[in-house]
Amino acid sequence: MAPIPTPPAEPQEPQGSMDAYVGLAADGAEQQARERGWSTVRSLPPGAIITMEYLAGRLNFEVKEGVVIRCWKG
């Protein structure tokens, strides 16, 4: 059996900083996230249907009218 690969390390956000993206313009939030080391940044409209798989290194933004209203890892 092949060994299970080790997922890449995720950027370490300071405590509570995931909420720091909320209220930012989506473009600026994405740029800031990439500068902090997130390899994938995904913007989604409110209520979007998405799969539940967790992807290390991905940051998700729920964006309404160009502004981040929610942020989560994976």
Coordinates of C-alpha atoms in Angstrom, one line a residue:
M1 CA 0.0 0.0 0.0
A2 CA 1.3 3.4 -0.9
P3 CA 2.0 5.9 1.9
I4 CA -0.6 8.6 2.6
P5 CA 0.9 11.9 1.4
T6 CA 1.4 14.7 3.9
P7 CA -0.6 17.8 3.0
P8 CA 1.2 21.0 2.7
A9 CA 1.3 23.3 5.7
E10 CA -1.3 26.1 5.7
P11 CA -0.3 29.7 6.3
Q12 CA -0.6 30.6 10.0
E13 CA -3.0 33.4 10.4
P14 CA -2.9 35.3 13.7
Q15 CA -5.6 34.5 16.2
G16 CA -8.9 35.9 15.0
S17 CA -7.5 37.2 11.7
M18 CA -9.9 35.1 9.5
D19 CA -12.5 37.7 10.5
A20 CA -10.1 40.4 9.4
Y21 CA -10.9 39.7 5.8
V22 CA -14.6 40.3 6.4
G23 CA -15.6 43.8 5.2
L24 CA -12.7 44.1 2.8
A25 CA -13.1 44.5 -1.0
A26 CA -12.8 41.0 -2.5
D27 CA -9.9 42.0 -4.7
G28 CA -7.9 43.5 -1.8
A29 CA -8.7 40.5 0.4
E30 CA -7.5 38.0 -2.2
Q31 CA -4.3 39.9 -2.7
Q32 CA -3.7 40.1 1.1
A33 CA -4.4 36.3 1.4
R34 CA -2.0 35.4 -1.4
E35 CA 0.7 37.6 0.2
R36 CA 0.2 35.7 3.5
G37 CA 0.8 32.4 1.7
W38 CA -2.6 31.0 0.7
S39 CA -2.1 29.0 -2.5
T40 CA -5.7 29.0 -3.5
V41 CA -8.3 31.8 -2.8
R42 CA -11.8 31.2 -3.9
S43 CA -14.6 33.8 -4.1
L44 CA -18.2 32.5 -3.9
P45 CA -21.5 34.2 -4.1
P46 CA -23.9 33.9 -1.1
G47 CA -25.7 30.6 -1.0
A48 CA -23.4 29.0 -3.6
I49 CA -23.6 25.2 -3.6
I50 CA -20.1 23.8 -3.0
T51 CA -18.7 20.4 -2.2
M52 CA -17.5 19.7 1.3
E53 CA -14.0 18.5 0.6
Y54 CA -11.2 20.1 2.6
L55 CA -8.3 21.4 0.5
A56 CA -5.2 22.4 2.5
G57 CA -4.0 25.8 1.5
R58 CA -7.3 27.1 0.2
L59 CA -9.1 30.1 1.6
N60 CA -12.8 30.7 0.8
F61 CA -14.5 34.0 0.6
E62 CA -18.2 34.5 0.4
V63 CA -18.6 37.8 -1.5
K64 CA -21.7 40.0 -1.8
E65 CA -21.6 43.2 -3.9
G66 CA -17.8 43.0 -4.1
V67 CA -17.3 42.8 -0.3
V68 CA -16.2 39.7 1.7
I69 CA -19.0 38.8 4.1
R70 CA -17.6 35.4 5.3
C71 CA -14.2 33.7 5.3
W72 CA -13.1 30.1 6.0
K73 CA -10.3 27.7 5.4
G74 CA -10.4 24.6 3.2

